[in-house]
Short mmCIF file of C-alpha atoms in Angstrom, two decimals:
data_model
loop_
_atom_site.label_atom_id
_atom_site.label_comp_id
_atom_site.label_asym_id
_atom_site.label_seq_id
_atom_site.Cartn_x
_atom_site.Cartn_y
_atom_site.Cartn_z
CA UNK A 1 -23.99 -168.20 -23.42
CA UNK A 2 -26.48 -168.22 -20.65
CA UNK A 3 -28.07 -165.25 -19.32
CA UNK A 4 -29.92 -164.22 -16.54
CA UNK A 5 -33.16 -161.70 -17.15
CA UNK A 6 -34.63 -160.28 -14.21
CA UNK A 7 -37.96 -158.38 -15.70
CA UNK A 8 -41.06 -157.87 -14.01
CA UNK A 9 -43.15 -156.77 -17.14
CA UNK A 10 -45.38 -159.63 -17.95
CA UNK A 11 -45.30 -158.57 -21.93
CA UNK A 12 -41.18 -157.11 -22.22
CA UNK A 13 -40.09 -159.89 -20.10
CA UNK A 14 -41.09 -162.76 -22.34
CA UNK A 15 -41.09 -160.56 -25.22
CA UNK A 16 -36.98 -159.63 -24.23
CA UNK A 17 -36.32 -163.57 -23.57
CA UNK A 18 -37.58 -164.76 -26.77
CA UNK A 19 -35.62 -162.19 -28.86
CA UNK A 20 -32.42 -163.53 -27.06
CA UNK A 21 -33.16 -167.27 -27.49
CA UNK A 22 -33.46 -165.86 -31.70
CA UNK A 23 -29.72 -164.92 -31.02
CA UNK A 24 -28.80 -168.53 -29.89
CA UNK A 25 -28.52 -167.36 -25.93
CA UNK A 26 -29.88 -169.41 -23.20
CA UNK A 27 -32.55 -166.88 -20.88
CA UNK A 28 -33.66 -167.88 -17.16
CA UNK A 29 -36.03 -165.31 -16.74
CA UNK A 30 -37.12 -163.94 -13.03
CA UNK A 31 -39.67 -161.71 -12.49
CA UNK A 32 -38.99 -160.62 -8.62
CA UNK A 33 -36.00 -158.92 -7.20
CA UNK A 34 -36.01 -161.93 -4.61
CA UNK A 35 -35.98 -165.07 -7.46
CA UNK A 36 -33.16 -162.92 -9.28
CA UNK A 37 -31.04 -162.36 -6.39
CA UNK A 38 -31.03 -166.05 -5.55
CA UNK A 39 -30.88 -167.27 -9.13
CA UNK A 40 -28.11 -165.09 -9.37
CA UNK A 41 -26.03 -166.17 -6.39
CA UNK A 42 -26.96 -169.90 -6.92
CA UNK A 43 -26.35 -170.66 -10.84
CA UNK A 44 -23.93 -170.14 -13.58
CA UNK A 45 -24.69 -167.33 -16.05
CA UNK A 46 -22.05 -165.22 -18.30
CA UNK A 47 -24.15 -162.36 -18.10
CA UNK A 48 -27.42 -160.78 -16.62
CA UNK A 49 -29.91 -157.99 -17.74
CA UNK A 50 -31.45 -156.58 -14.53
CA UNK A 51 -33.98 -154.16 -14.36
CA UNK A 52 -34.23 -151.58 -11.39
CA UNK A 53 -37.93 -151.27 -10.11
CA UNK A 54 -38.72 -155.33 -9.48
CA UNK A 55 -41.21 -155.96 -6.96
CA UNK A 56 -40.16 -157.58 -3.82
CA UNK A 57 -36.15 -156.03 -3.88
CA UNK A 58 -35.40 -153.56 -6.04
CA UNK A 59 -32.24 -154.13 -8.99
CA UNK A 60 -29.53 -152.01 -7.36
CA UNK A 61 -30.46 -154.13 -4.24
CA UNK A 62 -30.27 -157.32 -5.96
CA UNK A 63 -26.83 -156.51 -7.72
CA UNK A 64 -25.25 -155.30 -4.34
CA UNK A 65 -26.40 -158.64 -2.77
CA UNK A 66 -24.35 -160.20 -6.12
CA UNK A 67 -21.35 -158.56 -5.76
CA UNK A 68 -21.10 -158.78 -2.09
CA UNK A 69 -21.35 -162.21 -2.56
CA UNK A 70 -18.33 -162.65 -5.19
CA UNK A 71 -20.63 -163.23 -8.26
CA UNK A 72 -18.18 -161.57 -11.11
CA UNK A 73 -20.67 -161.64 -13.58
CA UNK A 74 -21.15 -158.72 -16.40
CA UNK A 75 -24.11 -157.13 -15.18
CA UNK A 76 -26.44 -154.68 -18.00
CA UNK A 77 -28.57 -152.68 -16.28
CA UNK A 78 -32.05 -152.37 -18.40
CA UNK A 79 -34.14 -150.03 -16.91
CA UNK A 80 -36.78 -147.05 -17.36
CA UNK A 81 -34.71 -144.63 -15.26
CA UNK A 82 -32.77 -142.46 -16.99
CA UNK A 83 -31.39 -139.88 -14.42
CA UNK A 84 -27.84 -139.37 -13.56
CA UNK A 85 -28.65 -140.36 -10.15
CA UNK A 86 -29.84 -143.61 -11.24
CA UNK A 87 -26.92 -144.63 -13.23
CA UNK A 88 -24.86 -143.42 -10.81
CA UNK A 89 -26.07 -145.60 -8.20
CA UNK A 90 -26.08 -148.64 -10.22
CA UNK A 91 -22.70 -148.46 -11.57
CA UNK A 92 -21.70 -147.98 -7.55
CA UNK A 93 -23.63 -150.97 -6.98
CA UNK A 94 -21.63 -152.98 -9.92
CA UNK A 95 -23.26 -152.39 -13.43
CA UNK A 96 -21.31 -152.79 -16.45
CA UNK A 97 -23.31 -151.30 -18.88
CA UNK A 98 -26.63 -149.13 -18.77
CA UNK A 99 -29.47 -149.21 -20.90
CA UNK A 100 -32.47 -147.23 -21.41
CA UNK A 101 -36.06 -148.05 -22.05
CA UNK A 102 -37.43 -147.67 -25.23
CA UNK A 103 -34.36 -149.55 -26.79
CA UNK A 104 -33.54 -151.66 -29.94
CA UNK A 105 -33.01 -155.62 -29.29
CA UNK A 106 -30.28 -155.52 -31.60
CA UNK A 107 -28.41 -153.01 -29.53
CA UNK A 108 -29.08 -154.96 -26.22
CA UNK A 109 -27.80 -158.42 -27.89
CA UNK A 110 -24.74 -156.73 -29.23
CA UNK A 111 -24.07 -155.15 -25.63
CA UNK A 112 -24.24 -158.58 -24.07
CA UNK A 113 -21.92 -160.32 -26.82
CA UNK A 114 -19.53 -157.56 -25.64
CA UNK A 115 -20.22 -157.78 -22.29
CA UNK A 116 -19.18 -161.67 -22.44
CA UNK A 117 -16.39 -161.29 -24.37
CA UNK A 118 -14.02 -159.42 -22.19
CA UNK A 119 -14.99 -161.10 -18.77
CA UNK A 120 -13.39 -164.08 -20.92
CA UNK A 121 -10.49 -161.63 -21.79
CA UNK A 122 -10.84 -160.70 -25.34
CA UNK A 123 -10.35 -157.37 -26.14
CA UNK A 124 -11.04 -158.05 -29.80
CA UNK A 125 -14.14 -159.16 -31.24
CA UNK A 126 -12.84 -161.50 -33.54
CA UNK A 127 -11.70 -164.44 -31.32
CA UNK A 128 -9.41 -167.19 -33.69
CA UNK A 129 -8.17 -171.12 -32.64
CA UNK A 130 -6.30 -172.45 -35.65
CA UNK A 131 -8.58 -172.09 -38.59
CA UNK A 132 -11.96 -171.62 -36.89
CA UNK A 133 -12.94 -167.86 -35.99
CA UNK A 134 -16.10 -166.65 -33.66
CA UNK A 135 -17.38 -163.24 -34.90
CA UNK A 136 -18.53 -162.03 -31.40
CA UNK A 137 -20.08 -158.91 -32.45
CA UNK A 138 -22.13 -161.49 -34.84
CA UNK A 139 -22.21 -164.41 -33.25
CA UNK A 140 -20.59 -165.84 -36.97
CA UNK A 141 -18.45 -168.59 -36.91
CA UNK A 142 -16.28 -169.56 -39.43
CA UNK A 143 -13.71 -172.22 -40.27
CA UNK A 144 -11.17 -171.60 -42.81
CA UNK A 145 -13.12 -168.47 -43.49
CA UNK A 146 -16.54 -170.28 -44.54
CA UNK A 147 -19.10 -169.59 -42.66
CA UNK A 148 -20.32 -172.77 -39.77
CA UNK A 149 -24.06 -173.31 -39.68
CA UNK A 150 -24.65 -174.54 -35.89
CA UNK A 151 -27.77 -175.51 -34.01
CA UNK A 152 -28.11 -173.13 -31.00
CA UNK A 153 -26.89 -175.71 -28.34
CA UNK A 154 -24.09 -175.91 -30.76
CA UNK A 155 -23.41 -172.52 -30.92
CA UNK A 156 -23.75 -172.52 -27.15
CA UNK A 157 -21.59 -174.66 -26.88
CA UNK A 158 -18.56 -173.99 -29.20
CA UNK A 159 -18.70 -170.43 -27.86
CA UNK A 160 -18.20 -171.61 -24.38
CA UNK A 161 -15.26 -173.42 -25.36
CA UNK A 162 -14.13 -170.44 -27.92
CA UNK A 163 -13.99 -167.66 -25.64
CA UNK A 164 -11.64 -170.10 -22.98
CA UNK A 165 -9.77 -171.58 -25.94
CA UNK A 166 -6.83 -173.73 -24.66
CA UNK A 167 -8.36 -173.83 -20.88
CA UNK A 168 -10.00 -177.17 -19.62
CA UNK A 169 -13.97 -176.31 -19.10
CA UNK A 170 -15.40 -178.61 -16.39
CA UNK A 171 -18.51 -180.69 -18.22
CA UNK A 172 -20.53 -179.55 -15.21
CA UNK A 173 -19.84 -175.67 -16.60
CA UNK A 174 -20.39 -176.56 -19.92
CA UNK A 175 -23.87 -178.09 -18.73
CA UNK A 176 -25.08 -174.69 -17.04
CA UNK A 177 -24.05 -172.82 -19.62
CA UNK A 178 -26.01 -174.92 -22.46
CA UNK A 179 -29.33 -175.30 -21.05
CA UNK A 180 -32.34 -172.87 -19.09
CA UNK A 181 -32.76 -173.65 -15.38
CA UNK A 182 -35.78 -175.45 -15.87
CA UNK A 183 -34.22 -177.92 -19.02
CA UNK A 184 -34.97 -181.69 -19.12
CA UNK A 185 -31.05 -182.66 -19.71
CA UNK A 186 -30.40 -186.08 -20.65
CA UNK A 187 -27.19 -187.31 -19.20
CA UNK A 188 -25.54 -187.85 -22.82
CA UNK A 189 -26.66 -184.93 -24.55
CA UNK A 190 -23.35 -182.81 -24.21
CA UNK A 191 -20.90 -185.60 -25.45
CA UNK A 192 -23.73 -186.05 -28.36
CA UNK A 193 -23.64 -181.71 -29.13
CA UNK A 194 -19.75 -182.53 -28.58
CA UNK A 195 -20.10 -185.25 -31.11
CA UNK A 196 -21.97 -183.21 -33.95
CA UNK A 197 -19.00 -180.35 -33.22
CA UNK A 198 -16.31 -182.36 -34.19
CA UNK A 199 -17.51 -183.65 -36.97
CA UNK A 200 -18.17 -180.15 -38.14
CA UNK A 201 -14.71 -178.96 -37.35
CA UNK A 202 -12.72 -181.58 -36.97
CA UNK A 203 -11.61 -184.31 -34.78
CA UNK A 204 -8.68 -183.25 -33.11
CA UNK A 205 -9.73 -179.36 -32.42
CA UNK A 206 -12.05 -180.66 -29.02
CA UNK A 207 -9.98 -182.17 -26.71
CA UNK A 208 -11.45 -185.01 -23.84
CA UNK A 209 -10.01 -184.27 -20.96
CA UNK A 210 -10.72 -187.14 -18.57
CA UNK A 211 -12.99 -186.91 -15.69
CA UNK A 212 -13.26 -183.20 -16.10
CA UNK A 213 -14.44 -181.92 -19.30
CA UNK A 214 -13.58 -180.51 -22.53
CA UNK A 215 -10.71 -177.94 -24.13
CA UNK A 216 -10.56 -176.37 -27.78
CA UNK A 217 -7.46 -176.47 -29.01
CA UNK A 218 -5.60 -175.25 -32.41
CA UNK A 219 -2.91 -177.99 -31.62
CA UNK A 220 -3.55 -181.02 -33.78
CA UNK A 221 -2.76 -184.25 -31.88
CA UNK A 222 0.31 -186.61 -33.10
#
């Protein structure tokens, strides 16, 4: 899961994107209204956490500019404001969710598992494919009810392909949603991660699907 935080405190920023990386999720962090509207319109993220009073365009400005422009992403509105008027006018603009500062991290990370979840279409936060299940409100797997340790580009990844179980997911997607904006990616690292996967559960349960990308499947091949 890669997500978008647009923050202009130089301490909560940071302190916000760490926190999330400690949950396994990958965090391009703007600190502008202007880098997080165009971040926003130009990459791939499954969620963002947008404050409201950014320097250069402020957060209800920037998520109007998203949603004009057809980005469908869950957007969490993080933000000092706490008036009615303020929610108001961000949940006109497109917010999903609304939370105030102070808040817990916990609570934040749990919103955003959520948050991801149904845009993929789950209503239910345990998501199964044959014997391996993702604990979304967690972020547990397990496979034949043992838990799976994973590395976080591992985890990254597997949830990807969880959440659209049985749908192709381009190798370009999977890419964006793996690694921060500014990553070094070597050109074999997701077949490697993809690799590692399948030898942690099973062979058969990633599908190659050639010259596009990848599909998790509970059907075991003949």
């Amino acid at each position: 899961m890669r997500i978008l935080l647009v923050e202009d405190d130089a301490d909560l920023g940071p302190a916000i994107a760490r926190a999330l990386r400690a949950e396994n999720f990958a965090v391009d962090l703007a600190t502008d209204g202007i880098d997080g509207a165009h971040l926003g319109e130009t990459e791939l993220f499954d969620a963002a956490v947008l404050d409201l009073g950014l320097p250069g365009k402020d957060g209800v400005t920037v998520l109007g500019e998203w949603r004009r422009a057809g980005r469908t992403m869950p957007v969490l509105i993080l933000t000092a404001r706490e008036a009615w008027s303020d929610k108001v006018a961000g949940f006109k603009a497109g917010a999903d969710d609304y939370m105030v500062k102070p808040f817990r991290v916990e609570e934040l990370v749990m919103r955003l598992r959520a948050l991801v979840r149904r845009a993929a279409g789950h209503a239910a936060a345990r998501v199964t494919c044959g014997p391996l299940a993702f604990e979304t409100q967690t972020g547990q797997f397990e496979l034949d009810g043992m838990p799976l340790k994973l590395t976080a580009f591992e985890w990254r990844v597997l949830s990807a392909l969880m959440l659209r179980k049985e749908a192709v997911i381009e190798r370009l997607d999977l890419l964006e949603r793996v690694y921060e904006g500014d990553a070094d990616v070597d050109s074999n690292s997701l077949e490697v991660i993809v690799g590692r996967l399948r030898r942690k559960i099973g062979a058969t349960m990633i599908e190659t699907v050639r010259g596009r990308g990848y599909r998790l499947t509970a059907s075991v091949a003949p």
